[in-house]
CSV table of C-alpha atoms in Angstrom, one decimal:
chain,number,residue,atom,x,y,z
W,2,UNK,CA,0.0,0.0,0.0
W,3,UNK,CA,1.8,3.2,-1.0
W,4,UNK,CA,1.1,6.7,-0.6
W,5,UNK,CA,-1.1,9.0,-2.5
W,6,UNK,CA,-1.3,13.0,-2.8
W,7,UNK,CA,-5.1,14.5,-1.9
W,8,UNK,CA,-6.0,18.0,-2.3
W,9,UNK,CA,-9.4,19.9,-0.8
W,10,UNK,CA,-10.8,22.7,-1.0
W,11,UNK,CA,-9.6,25.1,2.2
W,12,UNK,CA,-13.0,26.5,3.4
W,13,UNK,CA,-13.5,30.0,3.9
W,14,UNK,CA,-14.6,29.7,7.4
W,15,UNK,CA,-11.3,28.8,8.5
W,16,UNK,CA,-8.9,31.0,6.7
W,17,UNK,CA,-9.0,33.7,9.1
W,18,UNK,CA,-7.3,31.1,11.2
W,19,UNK,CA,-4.2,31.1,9.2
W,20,UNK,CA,-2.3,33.9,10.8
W,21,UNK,CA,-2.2,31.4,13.3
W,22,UNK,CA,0.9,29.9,11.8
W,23,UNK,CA,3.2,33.0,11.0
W,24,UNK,CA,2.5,33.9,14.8
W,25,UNK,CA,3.8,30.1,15.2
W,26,UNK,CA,0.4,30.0,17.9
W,27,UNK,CA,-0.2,26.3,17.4
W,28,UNK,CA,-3.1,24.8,19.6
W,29,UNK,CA,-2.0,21.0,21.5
W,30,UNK,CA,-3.9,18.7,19.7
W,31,UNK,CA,-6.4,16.2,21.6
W,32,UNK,CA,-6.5,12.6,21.4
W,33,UNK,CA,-9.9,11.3,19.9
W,34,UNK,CA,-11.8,8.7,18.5
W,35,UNK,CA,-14.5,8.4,16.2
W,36,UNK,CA,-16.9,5.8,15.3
W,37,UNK,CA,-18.4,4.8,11.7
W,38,UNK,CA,-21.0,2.7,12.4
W,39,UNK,CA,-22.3,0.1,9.4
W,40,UNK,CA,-25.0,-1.6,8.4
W,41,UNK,CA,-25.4,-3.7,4.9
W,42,UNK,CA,-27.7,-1.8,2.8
W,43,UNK,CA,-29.6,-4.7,2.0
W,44,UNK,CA,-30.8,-4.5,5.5
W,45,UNK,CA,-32.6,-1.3,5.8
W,46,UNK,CA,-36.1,-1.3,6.8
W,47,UNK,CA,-37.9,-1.6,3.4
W,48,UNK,CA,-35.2,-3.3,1.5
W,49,UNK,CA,-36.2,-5.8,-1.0
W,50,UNK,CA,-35.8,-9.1,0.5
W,51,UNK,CA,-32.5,-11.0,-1.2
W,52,UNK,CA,-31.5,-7.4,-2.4
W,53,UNK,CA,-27.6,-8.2,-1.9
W,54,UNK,CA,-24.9,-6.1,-3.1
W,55,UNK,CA,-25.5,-2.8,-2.2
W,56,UNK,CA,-23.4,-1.6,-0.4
W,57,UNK,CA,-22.8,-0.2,2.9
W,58,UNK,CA,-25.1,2.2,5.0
W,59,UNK,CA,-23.0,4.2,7.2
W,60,UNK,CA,-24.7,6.2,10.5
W,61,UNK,CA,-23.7,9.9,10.2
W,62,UNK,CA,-24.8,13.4,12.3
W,63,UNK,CA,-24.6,16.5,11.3
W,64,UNK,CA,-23.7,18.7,13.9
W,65,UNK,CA,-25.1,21.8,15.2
W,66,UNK,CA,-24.4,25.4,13.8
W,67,UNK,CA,-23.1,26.7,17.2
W,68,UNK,CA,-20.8,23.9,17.5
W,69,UNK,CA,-17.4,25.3,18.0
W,70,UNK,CA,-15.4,22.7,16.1
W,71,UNK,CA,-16.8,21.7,12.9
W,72,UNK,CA,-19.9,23.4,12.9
W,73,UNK,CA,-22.8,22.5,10.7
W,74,UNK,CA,-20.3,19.6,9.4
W,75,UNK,CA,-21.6,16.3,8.6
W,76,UNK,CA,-19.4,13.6,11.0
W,77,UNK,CA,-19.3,10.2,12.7
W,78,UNK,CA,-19.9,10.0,16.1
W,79,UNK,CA,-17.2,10.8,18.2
W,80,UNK,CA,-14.9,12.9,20.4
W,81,UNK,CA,-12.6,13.7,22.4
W,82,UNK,CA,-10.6,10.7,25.3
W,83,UNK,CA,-11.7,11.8,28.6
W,84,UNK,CA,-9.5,11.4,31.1
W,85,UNK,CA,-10.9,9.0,32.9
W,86,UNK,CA,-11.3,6.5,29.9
W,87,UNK,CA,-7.5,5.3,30.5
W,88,UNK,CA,-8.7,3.1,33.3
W,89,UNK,CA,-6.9,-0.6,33.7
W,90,UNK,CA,-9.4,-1.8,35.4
W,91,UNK,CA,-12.3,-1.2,32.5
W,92,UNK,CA,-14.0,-4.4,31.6
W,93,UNK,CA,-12.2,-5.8,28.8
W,94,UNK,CA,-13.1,-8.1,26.1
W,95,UNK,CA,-10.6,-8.8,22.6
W,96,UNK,CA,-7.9,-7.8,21.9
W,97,UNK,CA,-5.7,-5.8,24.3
W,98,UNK,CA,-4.3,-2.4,25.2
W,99,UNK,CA,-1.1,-3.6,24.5
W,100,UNK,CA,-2.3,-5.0,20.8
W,101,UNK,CA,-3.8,-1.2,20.4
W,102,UNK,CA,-0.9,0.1,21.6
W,103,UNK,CA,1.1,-1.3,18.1
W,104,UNK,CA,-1.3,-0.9,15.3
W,105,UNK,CA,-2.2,3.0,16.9
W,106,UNK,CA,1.4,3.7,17.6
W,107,UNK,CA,0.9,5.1,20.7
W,108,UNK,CA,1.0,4.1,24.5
W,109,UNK,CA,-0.7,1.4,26.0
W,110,UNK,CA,-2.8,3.9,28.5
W,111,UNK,CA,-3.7,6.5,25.1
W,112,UNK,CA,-4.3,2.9,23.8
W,113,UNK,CA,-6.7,2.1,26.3
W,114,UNK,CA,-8.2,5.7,26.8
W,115,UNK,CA,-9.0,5.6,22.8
W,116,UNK,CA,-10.5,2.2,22.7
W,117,UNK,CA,-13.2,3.2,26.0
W,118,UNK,CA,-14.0,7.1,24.3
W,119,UNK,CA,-15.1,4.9,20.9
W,120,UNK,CA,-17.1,2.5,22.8
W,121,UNK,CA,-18.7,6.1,25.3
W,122,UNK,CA,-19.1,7.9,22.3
W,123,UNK,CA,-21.4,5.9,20.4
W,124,UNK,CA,-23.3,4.9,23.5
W,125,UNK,CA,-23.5,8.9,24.6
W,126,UNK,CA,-24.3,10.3,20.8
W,127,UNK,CA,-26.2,7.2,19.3
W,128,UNK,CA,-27.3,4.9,22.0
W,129,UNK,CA,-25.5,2.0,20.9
W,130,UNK,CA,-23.3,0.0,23.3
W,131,UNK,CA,-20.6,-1.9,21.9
W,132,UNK,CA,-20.3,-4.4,25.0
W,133,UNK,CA,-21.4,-7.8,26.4
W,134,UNK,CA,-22.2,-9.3,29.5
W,135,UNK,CA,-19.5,-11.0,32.0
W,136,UNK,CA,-21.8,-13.6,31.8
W,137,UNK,CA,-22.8,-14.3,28.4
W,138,UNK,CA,-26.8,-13.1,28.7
W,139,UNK,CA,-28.3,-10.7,26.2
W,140,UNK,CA,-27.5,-7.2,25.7
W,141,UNK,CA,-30.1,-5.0,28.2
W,142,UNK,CA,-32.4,-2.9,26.5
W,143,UNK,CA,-30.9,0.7,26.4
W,144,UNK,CA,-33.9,2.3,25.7
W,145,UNK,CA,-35.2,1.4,28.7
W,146,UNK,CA,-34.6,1.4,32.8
W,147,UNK,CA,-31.5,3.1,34.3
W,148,UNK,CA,-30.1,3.6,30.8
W,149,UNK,CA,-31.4,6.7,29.3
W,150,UNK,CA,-30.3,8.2,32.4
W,151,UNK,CA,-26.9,6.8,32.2
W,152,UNK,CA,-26.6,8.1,29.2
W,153,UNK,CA,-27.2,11.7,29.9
W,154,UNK,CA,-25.4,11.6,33.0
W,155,UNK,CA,-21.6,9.7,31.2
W,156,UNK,CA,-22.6,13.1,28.2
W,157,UNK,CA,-22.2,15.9,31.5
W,158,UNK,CA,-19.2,13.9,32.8
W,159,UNK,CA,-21.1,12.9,36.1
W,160,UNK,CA,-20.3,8.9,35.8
W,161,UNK,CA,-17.6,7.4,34.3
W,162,UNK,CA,-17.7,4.9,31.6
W,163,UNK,CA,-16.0,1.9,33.7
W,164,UNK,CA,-18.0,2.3,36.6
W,165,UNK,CA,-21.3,2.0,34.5
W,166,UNK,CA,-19.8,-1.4,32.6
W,167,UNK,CA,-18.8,-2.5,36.5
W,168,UNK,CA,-22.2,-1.5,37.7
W,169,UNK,CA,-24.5,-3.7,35.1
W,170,UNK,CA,-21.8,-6.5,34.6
W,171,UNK,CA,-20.7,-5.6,30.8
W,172,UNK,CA,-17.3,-5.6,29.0
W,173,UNK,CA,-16.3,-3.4,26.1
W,174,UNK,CA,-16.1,-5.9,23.0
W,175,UNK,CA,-13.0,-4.5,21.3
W,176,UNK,CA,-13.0,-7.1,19.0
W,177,UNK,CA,-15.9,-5.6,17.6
W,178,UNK,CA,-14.2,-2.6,15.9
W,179,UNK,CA,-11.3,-2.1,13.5
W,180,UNK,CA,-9.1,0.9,13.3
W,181,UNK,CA,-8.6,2.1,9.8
W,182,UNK,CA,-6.9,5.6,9.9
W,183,UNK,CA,-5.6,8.6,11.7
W,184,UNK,CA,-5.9,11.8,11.1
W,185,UNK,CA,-4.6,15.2,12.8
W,186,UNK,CA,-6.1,18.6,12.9
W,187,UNK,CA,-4.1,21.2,11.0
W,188,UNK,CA,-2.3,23.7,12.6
W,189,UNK,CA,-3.8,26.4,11.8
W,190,UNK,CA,-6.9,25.8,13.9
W,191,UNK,CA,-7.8,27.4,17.1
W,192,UNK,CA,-8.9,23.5,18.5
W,193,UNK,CA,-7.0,20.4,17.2
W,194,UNK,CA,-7.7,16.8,17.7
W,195,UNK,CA,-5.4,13.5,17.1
W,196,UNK,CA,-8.6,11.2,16.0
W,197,UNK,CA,-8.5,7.4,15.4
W,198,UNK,CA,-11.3,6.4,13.1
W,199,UNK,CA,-12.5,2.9,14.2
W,200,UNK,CA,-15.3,0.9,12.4
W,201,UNK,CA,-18.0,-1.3,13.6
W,202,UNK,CA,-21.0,-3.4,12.7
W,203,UNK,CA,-24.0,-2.0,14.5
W,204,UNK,CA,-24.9,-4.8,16.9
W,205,UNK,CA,-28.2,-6.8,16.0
W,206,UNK,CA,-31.3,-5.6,18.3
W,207,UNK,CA,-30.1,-2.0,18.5
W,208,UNK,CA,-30.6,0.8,16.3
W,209,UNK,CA,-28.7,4.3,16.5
W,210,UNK,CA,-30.9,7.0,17.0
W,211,UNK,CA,-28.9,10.5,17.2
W,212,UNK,CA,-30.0,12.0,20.7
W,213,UNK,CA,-27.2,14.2,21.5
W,214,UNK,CA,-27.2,18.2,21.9
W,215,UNK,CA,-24.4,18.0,19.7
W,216,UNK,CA,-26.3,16.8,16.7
W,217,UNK,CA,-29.5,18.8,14.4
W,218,UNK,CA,-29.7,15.9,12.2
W,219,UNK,CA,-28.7,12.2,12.2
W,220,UNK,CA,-29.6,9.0,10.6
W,221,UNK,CA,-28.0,6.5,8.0
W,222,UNK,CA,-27.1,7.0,4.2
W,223,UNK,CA,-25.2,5.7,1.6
W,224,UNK,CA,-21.5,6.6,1.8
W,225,UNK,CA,-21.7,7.8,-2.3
W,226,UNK,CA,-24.9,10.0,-1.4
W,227,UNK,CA,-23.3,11.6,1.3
W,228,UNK,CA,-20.5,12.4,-1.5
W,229,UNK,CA,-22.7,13.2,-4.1
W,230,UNK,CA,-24.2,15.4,-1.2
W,231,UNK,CA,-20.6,17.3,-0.3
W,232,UNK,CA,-20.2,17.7,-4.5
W,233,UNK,CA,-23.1,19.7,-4.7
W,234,UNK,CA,-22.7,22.1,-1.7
W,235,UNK,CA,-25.5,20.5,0.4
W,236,UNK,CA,-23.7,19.0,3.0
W,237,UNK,CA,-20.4,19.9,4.4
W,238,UNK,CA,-17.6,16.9,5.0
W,239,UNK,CA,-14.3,17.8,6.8
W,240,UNK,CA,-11.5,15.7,4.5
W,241,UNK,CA,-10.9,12.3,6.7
W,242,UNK,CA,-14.8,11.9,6.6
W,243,UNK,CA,-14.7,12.2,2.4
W,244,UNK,CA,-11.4,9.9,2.2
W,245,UNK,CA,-13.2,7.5,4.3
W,246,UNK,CA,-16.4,7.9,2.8
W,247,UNK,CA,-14.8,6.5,-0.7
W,248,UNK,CA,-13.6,3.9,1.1
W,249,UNK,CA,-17.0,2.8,2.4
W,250,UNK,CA,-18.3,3.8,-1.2
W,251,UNK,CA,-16.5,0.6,-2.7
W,252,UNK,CA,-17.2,-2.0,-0.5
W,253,UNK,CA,-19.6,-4.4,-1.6
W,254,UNK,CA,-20.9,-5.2,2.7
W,255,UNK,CA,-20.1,-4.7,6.5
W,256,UNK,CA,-18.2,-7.9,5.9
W,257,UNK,CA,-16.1,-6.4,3.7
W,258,UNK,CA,-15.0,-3.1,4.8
W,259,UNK,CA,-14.7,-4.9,8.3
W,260,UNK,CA,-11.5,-7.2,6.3
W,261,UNK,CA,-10.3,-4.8,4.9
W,262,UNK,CA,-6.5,-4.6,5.8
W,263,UNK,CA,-4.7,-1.9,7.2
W,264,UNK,CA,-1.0,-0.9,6.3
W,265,UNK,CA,1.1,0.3,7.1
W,266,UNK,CA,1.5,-0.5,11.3
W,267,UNK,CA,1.2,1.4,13.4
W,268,UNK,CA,-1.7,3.7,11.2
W,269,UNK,CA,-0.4,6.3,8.8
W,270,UNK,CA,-0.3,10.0,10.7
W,271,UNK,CA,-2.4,12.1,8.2
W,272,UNK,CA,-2.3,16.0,8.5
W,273,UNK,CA,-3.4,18.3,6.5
W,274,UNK,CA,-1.5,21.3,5.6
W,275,UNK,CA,-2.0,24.7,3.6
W,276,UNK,CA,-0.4,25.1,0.6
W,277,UNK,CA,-1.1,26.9,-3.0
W,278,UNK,CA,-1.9,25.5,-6.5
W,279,UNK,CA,-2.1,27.9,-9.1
W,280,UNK,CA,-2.5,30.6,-7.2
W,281,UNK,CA,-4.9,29.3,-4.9
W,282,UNK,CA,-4.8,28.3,-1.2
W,283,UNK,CA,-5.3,24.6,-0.3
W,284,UNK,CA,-4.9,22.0,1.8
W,285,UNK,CA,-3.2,19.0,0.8
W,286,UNK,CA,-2.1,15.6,2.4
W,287,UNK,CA,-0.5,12.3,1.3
W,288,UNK,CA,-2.9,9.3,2.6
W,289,UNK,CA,-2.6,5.6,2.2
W,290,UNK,CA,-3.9,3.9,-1.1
């Protein structure tokens, strides 16, 4: 797998942020994960029964105008690690921190701290848990009893994400989810973020539904609609969602994009930078092909 050049667009919303750079005022970035979450197209509510090969539906948001990163952008769920996410003693299930530690290149406890904000994030934005009983019974329904509440409360940071999984006897599944890129804010914004993209097959018996402050839209689409979508100038993609939204674009089920390999190890570090073709301003990256 070698290396190809990308070039997009640099939006006029940010390039105010640009004297950023000359002042050499460069924002830490924050560690984060995001989640795309997939379901075969051929298994929608109203698809034709036997209707194979079509694709991939992917679970997307589109965040609120007042957002103050990526506002009125069209994302995977996600966000930033919270601190508390690095916790040995969260339950565990597949492969471990120390296997995540290689193939993200990074420490075991970031390793660890990536792999719990995935699993938080989805539950907090979408309501989907990727976890399993200690002792092998059904998932719980989460629209139901203490978990709504949970919910709400690991969103304001009131309960943390281990002690809930302690408290009602689950483990994350990290088996369940594949990391397939990282990419890094530029530097010219005012907030930056170091996000791992994971993807996952939304578990059978729950659906995603959106429910976050954080989100004016949400539901699931066809990764080439979403691009046909950006093409047009109805919806708004940040780059890493468009690169991996081709990706999803050509595989023929959840199966698939769930093999595909990854290379090279530990995940390619994509960023981003500003730069001028024919006059104009740019950004432009080299990602894996």
């Amino acid at each position: 797998m070698g290396l190809t050049r990308r070039d997009f667009p640099l939006p006029q919303m940010v390039r105010a942020n640009l004297h950023r750079l000359e002042a050499a005022d460069i924002a830490p970035t924050r560690p984060a994960s995001t989640v795309m979450l997939l379901r075969d197209a051929a298994d929608r509510p109203g698809a034709l029964t036997g209707a194979g090969g079509q694709g991939v539906e992917v679970f997307v948001m589109r965040r609120v105008a007042t957002m103050a990163f990526a506002a009125d952008v069209t994302v995977f769920p996600g966000g930033g690690v919270d601190p508390r996410d690095d916790d040995p003693g969260l339950p565990w299930r597949g492969p471990g921190a120390d296997e995540w530690a290689q193939l993200l290149g990074v420490a075991e406890g970031l390793a660890r701290g990536l792999l719990a904000a995935a699993a938080r994030e989805v539950f907090e934005e979408c309501g989907v848990l990727l976890a399993a009983r200690h002792d092998g019974a059904g998932t719980p329904d989460l629209r139901s009893g203490p978990w709504p509440r949970l919910r709400d409360a690991l969103a304001r940071r009131e309960v943390s994400f281990c002690d809930v999984l302690e408290d009602h006897g689950l483990e994350v599944r990290t088996d369940l989810v594949r990391a397939v890129a990282r990419w890094v804010t530029p530097e010219f914004e005012p907030r930056r973020f170091d996000t791992f993209f994971f993807v996952a097959r939304a578990p059978s018996g729950q659906e995603p539904d959106g429910r976050t402050s954080e989100a004016q839209t949400a539901g699931w689409a066809r990764p080439r609609d979403l691009l046909a979508g950006a093409a047009s100038g109805e919806i708004k993609l940040l780059p890493p969602t468009q690169v991996q939204l081709e990706v999803l674009a050509q595989a023929p089920d959840v199966t698939s994009a769930l093999a595909r390999e990854i290379d090279p190890t530990p995940l390619a570090r994509i960023m981003p930078t500003p730069t001028r073709r024919d006059g104009e301003l740019i950004l432009r990256c080299e990602v894996p092909s």
